Structure formats: structure tokens, C-alpha cells
Backbone as a printed PyTorch tensor [residue, N CA C, xyz], in Angstrom:
tensor([[[ 0.9550, -1.0770, -0.1310],
         [ 0.1180,  0.0060, -0.1490],
         [ 1.0380,  1.2240,  0.1190]],

        [[ 0.4760,  2.0800, -0.7370],
         [ 1.3970,  3.2030, -0.9950],
         [ 1.2330,  4.2800,  0.4760]],

        [[ 2.4640,  4.5760,  0.3030],
         [ 2.3750,  5.7090,  1.8990],
         [ 1.7140,  6.7850,  1.3490]],

        [[ 0.7450,  7.7330,  2.1690],
         [ 0.3560,  9.1640,  1.3030],
         [ 0.7060, 10.0060,  2.2050]],

        [[ 0.9830, 11.1860,  1.6830],
         [ 2.0180, 12.2060,  1.9350],
         [ 0.6100, 13.3970,  2.0810]],

        [[ 0.8550, 14.0900,  3.1570],
         [-0.5660, 15.2970,  3.6800],
         [ 0.3570, 16.1500,  3.0830]],

        [[-0.6870, 17.1810,  2.2310],
         [-0.2290, 18.3690,  1.6570],
         [-0.0030, 19.1630,  2.7560]],

        [[ 1.4270, 20.0730,  2.6360],
         [ 1.4340, 21.0440,  3.8580],
         [ 1.8300, 22.2010,  3.2530]],

        [[ 0.9540, 23.0050,  3.7520],
         [ 0.7760, 24.3680,  2.9390],
         [ 2.1230, 24.9650,  3.4300]],

        [[ 2.7990, 25.9110,  2.5160],
         [ 4.0800, 26.7310,  2.9340],
         [ 3.2190, 27.9950,  4.1220]],

        [[ 4.1340, 28.2290,  5.1550],
         [ 3.5450, 28.5980,  6.0660],
         [ 3.5100, 30.6550,  5.2900]],

        [[ 2.8170, 31.2950,  5.8390],
         [ 2.2120, 32.6180,  5.1510],
         [ 3.2380, 33.6000,  6.2480]],

        [[ 4.5070, 34.3130,  5.4330],
         [ 5.1070, 35.0540,  6.4440],
         [ 4.1260, 36.4120,  6.6920]],

        [[ 3.7770, 36.2550,  5.6970],
         [ 3.0540, 38.0920,  6.0040],
         [ 1.9680, 38.1810,  6.9300]],

        [[ 1.5230, 37.0250,  6.9460],
         [-0.0950, 36.8220,  7.5710],
         [ 0.7930, 36.5540,  9.2650]],

        [[ 1.7770, 35.7590,  8.9220],
         [ 2.6300, 35.3250, 10.5150],
         [ 2.8480, 36.7730, 11.1450]],

        [[ 3.6480, 37.4100, 10.3800],
         [ 4.4600, 38.6260, 10.7960],
         [ 3.1410, 39.3440, 11.3570]],

        [[ 2.1340, 39.9020, 10.6460],
         [ 1.0060, 40.7610, 11.1060],
         [ 0.6670, 40.3540, 12.4920]],

        [[ 0.4910, 38.6750, 12.5470],
         [-0.4210, 38.5670, 13.6730],
         [ 0.8170, 38.9400, 14.7120]],

        [[ 2.3230, 38.5910, 14.5160],
         [ 3.2110, 38.8540, 15.6030],
         [ 3.0650, 40.6310, 15.9760]],

        [[ 3.0330, 41.5830, 14.7380],
         [ 2.8080, 42.6670, 15.1890],
         [ 1.5220, 43.3150, 15.9510]],

        [[ 0.5980, 42.7820, 15.4400],
         [-0.9130, 43.1800, 16.2990],
         [-0.5670, 42.8700, 17.5500]],

        [[ 0.2840, 41.5720, 18.2380],
         [ 0.4040, 41.1740, 19.7690],
         [ 1.2600, 42.4950, 20.0360]],

        [[ 2.4270, 42.7640, 19.2930],
         [ 3.2160, 43.8100, 19.6730],
         [ 2.9400, 44.9450, 19.9780]],

        [[ 1.4680, 45.3210, 18.9040],
         [ 1.2540, 47.0700, 18.9900],
         [ 0.1800, 46.8160, 20.1930]],

        [[-0.7130, 45.8030, 20.4880],
         [-1.4370, 45.5840, 21.4760],
         [-1.2380, 45.9190, 22.7840]],

        [[ 0.4810, 45.4560, 22.8630],
         [ 1.0030, 45.6940, 24.3140],
         [ 1.2610, 47.3190, 24.4090]],

        [[ 1.8430, 47.8890, 23.2130],
         [ 2.3740, 49.4970, 23.2690],
         [ 1.0030, 50.2210, 23.0930]],

        [[ 0.2230, 49.7100, 23.0300],
         [-1.5000, 50.5150, 23.0720],
         [-1.6900, 50.6180, 24.6160]],

        [[-2.1380, 49.4110, 25.0140],
         [-1.7710, 49.1550, 26.9090],
         [-0.7190, 49.8920, 27.5960]],

        [[ 0.1240, 49.9830, 27.2930],
         [ 0.8840, 50.5460, 27.8540],
         [ 0.8520, 52.1080, 27.3700]],

        [[ 0.4060, 52.5540, 26.7670],
         [ 0.3040, 54.1310, 26.2400],
         [-0.9170, 54.6740, 27.4030]],

        [[-2.1030, 53.6470, 27.1960],
         [-3.1060, 53.6450, 28.6690],
         [-2.7070, 53.6360, 29.8780]],

        [[-1.6610, 52.9600, 30.1920],
         [-0.9180, 52.8800, 31.6070],
         [-0.1650, 53.9780, 31.9170]],

        [[ 0.5680, 54.4020, 31.0090],
         [ 1.9830, 55.5400, 31.3150],
         [ 1.8590, 56.7930, 30.4430]],

        [[ 0.7830, 56.8380, 29.2000],
         [ 0.8100, 57.5750, 28.4330],
         [ 2.2620, 57.4390, 27.6850]],

        [[ 2.7850, 58.5360, 27.1800],
         [ 4.1040, 58.7050, 26.2340],
         [ 5.2180, 59.0330, 27.5410]],

        [[ 5.2990, 58.5730, 28.4260],
         [ 6.1770, 58.9590, 29.7870],
         [ 8.0720, 58.9600, 28.7630]],

        [[ 7.7850, 57.8710, 28.0160],
         [ 9.2340, 57.5600, 27.2160],
         [ 9.2060, 58.4450, 26.0390]],

        [[ 9.0010, 59.6210, 26.2770],
         [ 9.2520, 60.8230, 25.0140],
         [10.3900, 61.4860, 25.8690]],

        [[10.5610, 61.5210, 26.9660],
         [12.0280, 61.8400, 27.7370],
         [13.1760, 60.9860, 27.2220]],

        [[13.3550, 60.2680, 26.9160],
         [14.0450, 59.1500, 26.6270],
         [14.9080, 59.4500, 25.6150]],

        [[16.3920, 59.6830, 25.3320],
         [17.1050, 59.7460, 24.3170],
         [17.4290, 58.1420, 23.4680]],

        [[17.4510, 58.3620, 22.3200],
         [17.9890, 57.0920, 21.3460],
         [19.0820, 56.0090, 22.4290]],

        [[19.7690, 56.9570, 22.7610],
         [21.0130, 56.0800, 23.5210],
         [20.6960, 55.3010, 24.4420]],

        [[19.4070, 55.8420, 25.4400],
         [18.9390, 55.0780, 26.3190],
         [18.0910, 54.1570, 26.2250]],

        [[17.3660, 54.2330, 25.0420],
         [16.6430, 53.3290, 24.2580],
         [17.5240, 52.2590, 24.0710]],

        [[18.3830, 52.5330, 23.7290],
         [19.2450, 51.2760, 23.0620],
         [20.1220, 50.6710, 24.2420]],

        [[20.1610, 50.9660, 24.8260],
         [20.2440, 50.1500, 26.5150],
         [19.4540, 49.7940, 27.3320]],

        [[18.0740, 50.0100, 27.2860],
         [17.0480, 49.4580, 27.7430],
         [16.6420, 48.1660, 26.5370]],

        [[17.2480, 48.2460, 25.0480],
         [17.0330, 46.9080, 24.6100],
         [17.8030, 45.8780, 24.8080]],

        [[19.1760, 46.5890, 24.9730],
         [20.0480, 45.6540, 25.6010],
         [19.8580, 44.8500, 26.6090]],

        [[19.3020, 45.3230, 27.2820],
         [19.0040, 44.8920, 29.0550],
         [17.9230, 43.4130, 28.5460]],

        [[16.7810, 43.8090, 27.6650],
         [15.8280, 42.6760, 27.1960],
         [16.6710, 41.5580, 26.8330]],

        [[17.6950, 42.0740, 26.0730],
         [18.1650, 40.9880, 24.9150],
         [19.3710, 40.0620, 25.5120]],

        [[19.7280, 40.8370, 26.4110],
         [21.0410, 40.1180, 27.6620],
         [19.8440, 38.8770, 28.5750]],

        [[18.6330, 39.8960, 28.8730],
         [17.7020, 38.6830, 29.6540],
         [17.5540, 37.7920, 28.8580]],

        [[16.8850, 37.6290, 27.5800],
         [16.6290, 36.4060, 26.8540],
         [17.8350, 35.7290, 26.5900]],

        [[19.0250, 36.4270, 26.4640],
         [20.3590, 35.2480, 26.2860],
         [20.7250, 34.2070, 27.5240]],

        [[20.1840, 35.1980, 28.7230],
         [20.5760, 34.2920, 30.1180],
         [19.4600, 33.6550, 30.2950]],

        [[18.2060, 33.7900, 30.0790],
         [17.2720, 32.3710, 30.2090],
         [17.5270, 31.4080, 29.2220]],

        [[18.0340, 31.2960, 27.9250],
         [18.4970, 30.9250, 26.8250],
         [19.4500, 29.9720, 27.3690]],

        [[20.6030, 30.4840, 28.2200],
         [21.6320, 29.7360, 28.4200],
         [21.3510, 28.3750, 29.8470]],

        [[20.5610, 29.3770, 30.5290],
         [20.4460, 28.9720, 32.3090],
         [18.6790, 28.3970, 31.7380]],

        [[18.5010, 28.2700, 31.1540],
         [16.5980, 27.6110, 30.9290],
         [15.5030, 28.5950, 31.8730]],

        [[14.4390, 28.7340, 31.0900],
         [13.5920, 29.5350, 31.3850],
         [13.0410, 29.4770, 32.6870]],

        [[13.3160, 27.7890, 32.9890],
         [12.5030, 27.3500, 34.5670],
         [13.5280, 27.9320, 35.7730]],

        [[14.9830, 28.4400, 34.9880],
         [15.6250, 28.9940, 36.3750],
         [15.2340, 30.6170, 36.5780]],

        [[14.4950, 30.9130, 35.7170],
         [13.9470, 32.5690, 35.8500],
         [13.7030, 32.7460, 37.0010]],

        [[14.2050, 33.7040, 37.5140],
         [14.0330, 34.5040, 38.9220],
         [12.2400, 35.1590, 38.9900]],

        [[12.3640, 35.9270, 37.4740],
         [10.9200, 36.6090, 37.2470],
         [10.4010, 35.4550, 36.6010]],

        [[ 8.9800, 35.3970, 37.0920],
         [ 8.3720, 34.3370, 36.2020],
         [ 7.7640, 35.0680, 34.9210]],

        [[ 8.3120, 35.2700, 33.9460],
         [ 8.0430, 35.5700, 32.6190],
         [ 9.3190, 35.1900, 31.6770]],

        [[ 8.6370, 34.7060, 30.7860],
         [ 9.3750, 33.8030, 29.6090],
         [10.1500, 34.8260, 28.7530]],

        [[10.3220, 34.4680, 27.5240],
         [10.9720, 35.4290, 26.7470],
         [10.1490, 35.8700, 25.5120]],

        [[ 9.1500, 35.3820, 25.4430],
         [ 8.1660, 36.1870, 24.4550],
         [ 8.0040, 37.4860, 25.0120]],

        [[ 7.5870, 37.9320, 26.3270],
         [ 7.6930, 39.4930, 26.4230],
         [ 8.6300, 40.4090, 26.2440]],

        [[ 9.9920, 39.8150, 26.0770],
         [11.3490, 40.3530, 26.0260],
         [11.2250, 40.6570, 24.7120]],

        [[11.0030, 39.5920, 23.6540],
         [10.7710, 39.9900, 22.4360],
         [10.2060, 41.1620, 22.0330]],

        [[ 8.8410, 41.1210, 22.7170],
         [ 7.8690, 42.2660, 22.4590],
         [ 8.6450, 43.2560, 22.5180]],

        [[ 9.0830, 43.5220, 23.7040],
         [ 9.8610, 44.6110, 24.7140],
         [10.5840, 45.2040, 23.8180]],

        [[11.5520, 44.4920, 22.9210],
         [12.6020, 44.3740, 22.0090],
         [11.8310, 45.3350, 20.5360]],

        [[10.9100, 44.6800, 20.1010],
         [10.1100, 45.4600, 19.0870],
         [ 9.5420, 47.0940, 19.4820]],

        [[ 8.8210, 46.9360, 20.5880],
         [ 8.3830, 48.0200, 20.8870],
         [ 9.3040, 49.0470, 21.2190]],

        [[10.3180, 48.8410, 21.6980],
         [11.5450, 49.7840, 22.2260],
         [12.2010, 50.5330, 20.9350]],

        [[12.1260, 49.4800, 20.0800],
         [13.0430, 49.7420, 18.5250],
         [12.1830, 50.7130, 18.1900]],

        [[10.8060, 50.4590, 18.1840],
         [ 9.8050, 51.5460, 17.1930],
         [ 9.9870, 52.7010, 18.0490]],

        [[ 9.8990, 52.7050, 19.3390],
         [ 9.7440, 54.2470, 19.9460],
         [11.5280, 54.7540, 20.3200]],

        [[12.4340, 54.0440, 19.7430],
         [13.9300, 54.9500, 19.5250],
         [13.5230, 55.3680, 18.1050]],

        [[12.9320, 54.7690, 16.8780],
         [12.9860, 55.4230, 15.9110],
         [12.1870, 56.5520, 15.6140]],

        [[10.7420, 56.2710, 16.7370],
         [ 9.9330, 57.7120, 17.0220],
         [11.1170, 58.5770, 17.0150]],

        [[11.6560, 58.4740, 18.3440],
         [12.4550, 59.6220, 18.9420],
         [13.5020, 59.8380, 18.2380]],

        [[14.2300, 59.2510, 16.9290],
         [14.9990, 59.7980, 16.2020],
         [14.4600, 60.8430, 14.8410]],

        [[13.3880, 60.4410, 15.2240],
         [12.2620, 61.2080, 13.8730],
         [12.0000, 62.5370, 14.7950]],

        [[11.9650, 62.8440, 15.8520],
         [10.8910, 63.4630, 16.6110],
         [11.9940, 64.1440, 17.5110]],

        [[13.1030, 63.4050, 18.3210],
         [13.9170, 63.7360, 19.1480],
         [12.7970, 64.0820, 20.4860]],

        [[14.1230, 63.6130, 21.9990],
         [13.4640, 63.4320, 22.9120],
         [12.8490, 65.0210, 22.8100]],

        [[11.3140, 64.7430, 24.0420],
         [10.6120, 65.9590, 23.9990],
         [ 9.4530, 66.0830, 25.1220]],

        [[ 8.4930, 66.4550, 24.7250],
         [ 7.1560, 66.6880, 26.1640],
         [ 6.1550, 65.4490, 25.3770]],

        [[ 5.6570, 65.0300, 26.0310],
         [ 4.5320, 63.9590, 25.5410],
         [ 3.5400, 64.3270, 24.5020]],

        [[ 3.3670, 63.4170, 23.9330],
         [ 2.4570, 63.3610, 22.5910],
         [ 0.7940, 62.8780, 22.9510]],

        [[ 0.0670, 63.3820, 21.8220],
         [-1.2930, 62.3080, 22.0960],
         [-1.0810, 60.7230, 21.8640]],

        [[-1.8260, 60.4310, 22.5670],
         [-1.7390, 58.5630, 22.6560],
         [-2.2200, 58.1570, 20.9240]],

        [[-2.8880, 58.7940, 20.0200],
         [-3.3840, 58.8670, 18.6580],
         [-2.1290, 58.5900, 18.0860]],

        [[-1.6390, 60.1640, 18.1550],
         [-0.2750, 60.2760, 17.5300],
         [ 0.9160, 59.1900, 17.8090]],

        [[ 0.7110, 58.9930, 19.1090],
         [ 1.9160, 57.8480, 19.3960],
         [ 1.5170, 56.2520, 18.5430]],

        [[ 0.5630, 56.2360, 18.2230],
         [-0.2050, 54.8860, 17.8860],
         [ 0.1390, 55.4130, 15.9010]],

        [[ 0.0020, 56.0300, 15.8280],
         [-0.2300, 56.3420, 13.9980],
         [ 1.9960, 56.7820, 13.6300]],

        [[ 2.4540, 56.9930, 14.6660],
         [ 4.0050, 56.9440, 14.5380],
         [ 4.2740, 55.6200, 14.6180]],

        [[ 3.8160, 54.8760, 15.5110],
         [ 4.1240, 53.3650, 15.8840],
         [ 3.8000, 52.9090, 14.5820]],

        [[ 2.7420, 52.7560, 13.9170],
         [ 2.1620, 52.4010, 12.4280],
         [ 3.4380, 52.8620, 11.6140]],

        [[ 3.6570, 53.9840, 11.2810],
         [ 4.7080, 54.3920, 10.3610],
         [ 6.0090, 53.5200, 10.3370]],

        [[ 6.3970, 53.0250, 11.9770],
         [ 7.7710, 52.6380, 11.8290],
         [ 7.6890, 50.9900, 11.7500]],

        [[ 6.4120, 50.7990, 12.1220],
         [ 5.8230, 49.4870, 11.7900],
         [ 5.9690, 48.8070, 10.2770]],

        [[ 5.2340, 49.9530,  9.3760],
         [ 5.2000, 49.5610,  8.3410],
         [ 6.1920, 49.4420,  7.4910]],

        [[ 7.4340, 50.6420,  7.9300],
         [ 8.5540, 50.5710,  7.2100],
         [ 9.5350, 49.0540,  7.7820]],

        [[ 9.5990, 48.7920,  8.8630],
         [ 9.9000, 47.5140,  8.9920],
         [ 9.3630, 46.5010,  8.1760]],

        [[ 8.2290, 46.4770,  8.2760],
         [ 7.3970, 45.2760,  7.0240],
         [ 7.7440, 45.3250,  5.9460]],

        [[ 8.0870, 46.6030,  5.3480],
         [ 8.4620, 46.8800,  3.8170],
         [10.0810, 46.1250,  3.5760]],

        [[10.8770, 46.6510,  4.8130],
         [12.0260, 45.9800,  4.7210],
         [11.9210, 44.7960,  4.8960]],

        [[11.3520, 44.0160,  5.8010],
         [11.4500, 42.5770,  6.1960],
         [10.8160, 41.6030,  4.6330]],

        [[ 9.8470, 42.4450,  3.9930],
         [ 9.2010, 41.8890,  2.7330],
         [10.4260, 41.5960,  1.7980]],

        [[11.5250, 42.9350,  1.6580],
         [12.2440, 42.7080,  0.2990],
         [13.2450, 41.9830,  0.7880]],

        [[14.3030, 41.8580,  1.8670],
         [14.7530, 41.2560,  2.5700],
         [14.3560, 39.5000,  2.2250]],

        [[13.3230, 39.6700,  2.8980],
         [13.0320, 38.0560,  2.9250],
         [12.8770, 37.6550,  1.4540]],

        [[12.3410, 38.4030,  0.6900],
         [12.2760, 37.7390, -0.7080],
         [13.7240, 37.3230, -1.2700]],

        [[14.5990, 38.3360, -0.7170],
         [16.0220, 38.0160, -1.7080],
         [16.7620, 36.9050, -0.8160]],

        [[16.4010, 36.9010,  0.4940],
         [16.9800, 36.0900,  1.0110],
         [16.1330, 34.3940,  1.2010]],

        [[15.1730, 34.2530,  0.4660],
         [14.1820, 33.2250,  0.6720],
         [14.0980, 32.7080,  1.8230]],

        [[13.3200, 33.3570,  2.6970],
         [13.0560, 33.2860,  3.8530],
         [14.3460, 32.1080,  4.6710]],

        [[15.5270, 32.3920,  4.7780],
         [16.4450, 31.5690,  5.3900],
         [16.2030, 32.0270,  7.0140]],

        [[15.5360, 32.9470,  7.5460],
         [14.9840, 32.6330,  8.6410],
         [14.4150, 31.5040,  9.3360]],

        [[13.4410, 30.8940,  8.7510],
         [12.8460, 30.0850,  8.9460],
         [13.5450, 28.6570,  9.3880]],

        [[14.6340, 28.3240,  8.9650],
         [15.8490, 27.5460,  9.1480],
         [16.6000, 28.0520, 10.4200]],

        [[16.8780, 28.9810, 11.0210],
         [17.2700, 29.4690, 12.0340],
         [17.0350, 29.1000, 13.5390]],

        [[17.4710, 29.3920, 14.1630],
         [16.9920, 28.6910, 16.0550],
         [16.8790, 30.2550, 16.4350]],

        [[16.0290, 30.1030, 17.1980],
         [15.3470, 31.7610, 18.4740],
         [17.0670, 32.1320, 18.7300]],

        [[17.7660, 31.1770, 19.2580],
         [19.1740, 31.7630, 20.2640],
         [19.7360, 32.6980, 18.9780]],

        [[19.7180, 32.0580, 17.5550],
         [20.3840, 32.8000, 16.4370],
         [20.1130, 34.2360, 16.5990]],

        [[18.3430, 34.4860, 16.7730],
         [17.7850, 35.6840, 16.6860],
         [18.5220, 36.8100, 17.5860]],

        [[18.6680, 36.1090, 18.9090],
         [19.1210, 36.6190, 20.1220],
         [20.3360, 37.2480, 19.8850]],

        [[21.4440, 36.1650, 19.2600],
         [22.7250, 36.5660, 19.2610],
         [22.7960, 37.8060, 17.5950]],

        [[21.8890, 37.8700, 17.0790],
         [21.9810, 38.6450, 16.0580],
         [21.7800, 40.3370, 16.7980]],

        [[20.2540, 40.3200, 17.8760],
         [20.0170, 41.4890, 17.7710],
         [20.9030, 41.5510, 18.7490]],

        [[21.7380, 40.9960, 19.5680],
         [22.9990, 41.3610, 20.5760],
         [23.8600, 42.0510, 19.8530]],

        [[24.4850, 41.4810, 18.5000],
         [25.4840, 41.9860, 17.6050],
         [24.7130, 43.3990, 17.5230]],

        [[23.8790, 43.4380, 16.7570],
         [23.0130, 44.7430, 16.0410],
         [23.3810, 45.8810, 17.3890]],

        [[22.7800, 45.3040, 18.7720],
         [22.8250, 46.3440, 19.4350],
         [24.5180, 46.8790, 20.1120]],

        [[25.3970, 46.2390, 19.6570],
         [26.8830, 46.3010, 19.9550],
         [27.3540, 47.2990, 18.9180]],

        [[26.8200, 47.0460, 17.5370],
         [27.0030, 47.9520, 16.5270],
         [26.8690, 49.3310, 16.7780]],

        [[25.0270, 49.3650, 17.2870],
         [24.2770, 50.6900, 17.4840],
         [24.9320, 51.5030, 18.0030]],

        [[25.5050, 50.5160, 19.9650],
         [26.4150, 51.4930, 20.6010],
         [27.6800, 51.9590, 19.8810]],

        [[27.9670, 51.3830, 19.3470],
         [29.5910, 51.6680, 18.5990],
         [29.3620, 52.8120, 18.0830]],

        [[28.2260, 52.7860, 16.8230],
         [27.5080, 53.8890, 16.0560],
         [27.2930, 55.3670, 16.8250]],

        [[26.4290, 54.8530, 17.9890],
         [26.7050, 56.1960, 19.0110],
         [27.4430, 56.6950, 19.3610]],

        [[28.7940, 56.3420, 19.7990],
         [29.8210, 56.5190, 20.0880],
         [30.5550, 57.5150, 19.2940]],

        [[30.0160, 57.2720, 17.7960],
         [30.9070, 58.2770, 16.5960],
         [29.7620, 58.9810, 16.0450]],

        [[28.8600, 59.4920, 17.4640],
         [27.8150, 60.3970, 16.8350],
         [26.9420, 60.2410, 15.9850]],

        [[26.7130, 59.3020, 15.7940],
         [26.0630, 58.0110, 14.3050],
         [26.6290, 58.5760, 12.9890]],

        [[28.0430, 58.8060, 12.8040],
         [28.6130, 58.5040, 11.6940],
         [29.0130, 57.2340, 11.4350]],

        [[29.4100, 56.9180, 10.6570],
         [29.9400, 55.5450,  9.7040],
         [30.2360, 56.0390,  8.6760]],

        [[31.2270, 55.2840,  8.3920],
         [32.1210, 55.0660,  6.9240],
         [31.4360, 54.3860,  5.6080]],

        [[31.1500, 53.0130,  5.8420],
         [30.8740, 52.2520,  4.9500],
         [29.3780, 51.5680,  5.5170]],

        [[29.1870, 51.4950,  6.6430],
         [28.0770, 50.3840,  7.5640],
         [26.8170, 51.6280,  7.4810]],

        [[25.4000, 50.4830,  7.5700],
         [24.3820, 51.0730,  7.8410],
         [24.6150, 51.8950,  8.8360]],

        [[23.3940, 52.4650,  9.0460],
         [23.3560, 53.5860, 10.5600],
         [22.5810, 53.0740, 11.4450]],

        [[22.3980, 53.8350, 12.4130],
         [21.6160, 53.5510, 13.5600],
         [20.2890, 52.9480, 13.2500]],

        [[19.3750, 53.7330, 12.5480],
         [18.4440, 53.2640, 12.2710],
         [17.8650, 52.0260, 11.5350]],

        [[18.9650, 51.7780, 10.6990],
         [19.0140, 50.4770,  9.6550],
         [19.0980, 49.0380, 10.7820]],

        [[20.0540, 49.2280, 11.9910],
         [20.1130, 48.6530, 12.9760],
         [18.6330, 48.3090, 13.8030]],

        [[18.0000, 49.4280, 14.1050],
         [16.8670, 49.1320, 14.8250],
         [15.7360, 48.4460, 14.1230]],

        [[15.7040, 48.8250, 12.7740],
         [14.9100, 47.8580, 11.9600],
         [15.1210, 46.7540, 12.0330]],

        [[16.1120, 46.0420, 11.2920],
         [16.8450, 44.8080, 11.3280],
         [16.4640, 44.2300, 13.1800]],

        [[16.4920, 44.8790, 13.9600],
         [16.2110, 44.2110, 15.5880],
         [14.6650, 43.8800, 15.5820]],

        [[13.9720, 44.7320, 15.2280],
         [12.4870, 44.6150, 14.8160],
         [12.0910, 43.7830, 14.2270]],

        [[12.6440, 43.6190, 13.1720],
         [12.1770, 42.1230, 12.0690],
         [12.6280, 40.6850, 13.1860]],

        [[13.7830, 41.0150, 13.4980],
         [14.6080, 39.3140, 13.7870],
         [13.9290, 39.1830, 15.4590]],

        [[13.0930, 40.0580, 16.0100],
         [12.2420, 39.6950, 17.0520],
         [11.1670, 39.4650, 16.7770]],

        [[10.6550, 39.9970, 15.5880],
         [ 9.3720, 39.0690, 15.2210],
         [ 9.2780, 37.8160, 14.3370]],

        [[10.5970, 37.6070, 13.8070],
         [10.7840, 36.3960, 13.3870],
         [10.8110, 35.6340, 14.7450]],

        [[11.4910, 35.8490, 15.7220],
         [11.7540, 34.8290, 17.0640],
         [10.1690, 34.7840, 17.6380]],

        [[ 9.2920, 35.8420, 17.6730],
         [ 8.3240, 36.0400, 17.9490],
         [ 7.0040, 34.4850, 17.3790]],

        [[ 7.4240, 34.5610, 15.9070],
         [ 6.6740, 33.7010, 15.1190],
         [ 6.8120, 32.4120, 15.3680]],

        [[ 8.3730, 31.9730, 15.2780],
         [ 8.9850, 30.9920, 15.6470],
         [ 8.7860, 30.4400, 17.0700]],

        [[ 8.2600, 31.2740, 18.0810],
         [ 7.8760, 30.7210, 19.2580],
         [ 6.3860, 30.4480, 19.5010]],

        [[ 5.8560, 30.9930, 18.7820],
         [ 4.2730, 31.3960, 19.1680],
         [ 3.1410, 30.6590, 17.9160]],

        [[ 3.8550, 30.3990, 16.4340],
         [ 2.9290, 30.2790, 15.5270],
         [ 3.4960, 28.9860, 15.0670]]])
């Protein structure tokens, strides 16, 4: 009797990406209700450090094991935090640190930056033929940490580079790698 293979549909990256973004945006929106736009006082370098803290916690949990966590949260909230802090950093780069803004404006600015990150992901995903699907979540963590160290180095040079992409490109890449990690963890 011949073996029947079930047809397996190819994962829909655009749909999964949108689902992960919706999760991140929901958290961002709820935190806007709780805290307003208090993050408007933060400079991008402080946001880089905040993202670094989140990425280091993920790496620590990956190495120690989530069951060893002293704080009862997994790595998913940390990847969501990386996405949202990167978006906030991009907004701050555009507006500069300043006074609070209306929540609706903060959501519109969030959507604008996410749209840009999604376009970047779509273009790179086309060129790299969804190579990320064959990667481990721990590799995403390492790449995010590398992007953070690059960002800190560029910030130390007042944002100037000789040949490399700048700070904004690194934030965009971190958004996309964190979303890829969320897709692998949740879907």
C-alpha cells in the first residue's frame, strides 16, 4: 500500500508577521493607556540600553533555562519589548526627545515605523528566500545583541559611519529579528 503524504501548505510569512505585530501593538497600546508617552523623555542611546537589557535577559534565560528564571516571565515578553522599544527609538530619532504627545499620534507613529520595518522584511525575505525559518531563536538573540553592540559603537561615533548602515537600519533589523523569533515561538 503506497504511503500517502499530507499536503502541507507553506507558512504565510506576511500573515504571521502581521499577527506578531498585532500582539506587539496591543501591548504598546495598553502601555500607552497605563503610562502615556512618558518614554518621550528618553534619548535613543537610553533606548538602546533598554533594548540591550531585554536581549541580555533573553540570552541569560536561553543559557540557564527558562525554568531557572527568578522573574516568572518567559522570553516572549522580552522580544515584544525589543520590538516596541526599537519602534520608540525610531520615533525618538524622528522627533527628538521632548514632551509627551497624544496617544493617537503615538499609535500613528508606531504604525508608520512598523510599516517601514515590514517593507524592509518583505524585501529582504524575498532576497534571502525565508532563510530565517531555518534559524534557531537563540541565533536571533545573538544577532540582536550584535546589532545592539554595533548601534552602541555608532552612537559612540555620534551616528557617523564610513561604510556601514546607520543606527536606524540596526533598529529596523532588530524589529524584524524579534518578530521572527515571536513567529517561531508562537506560530
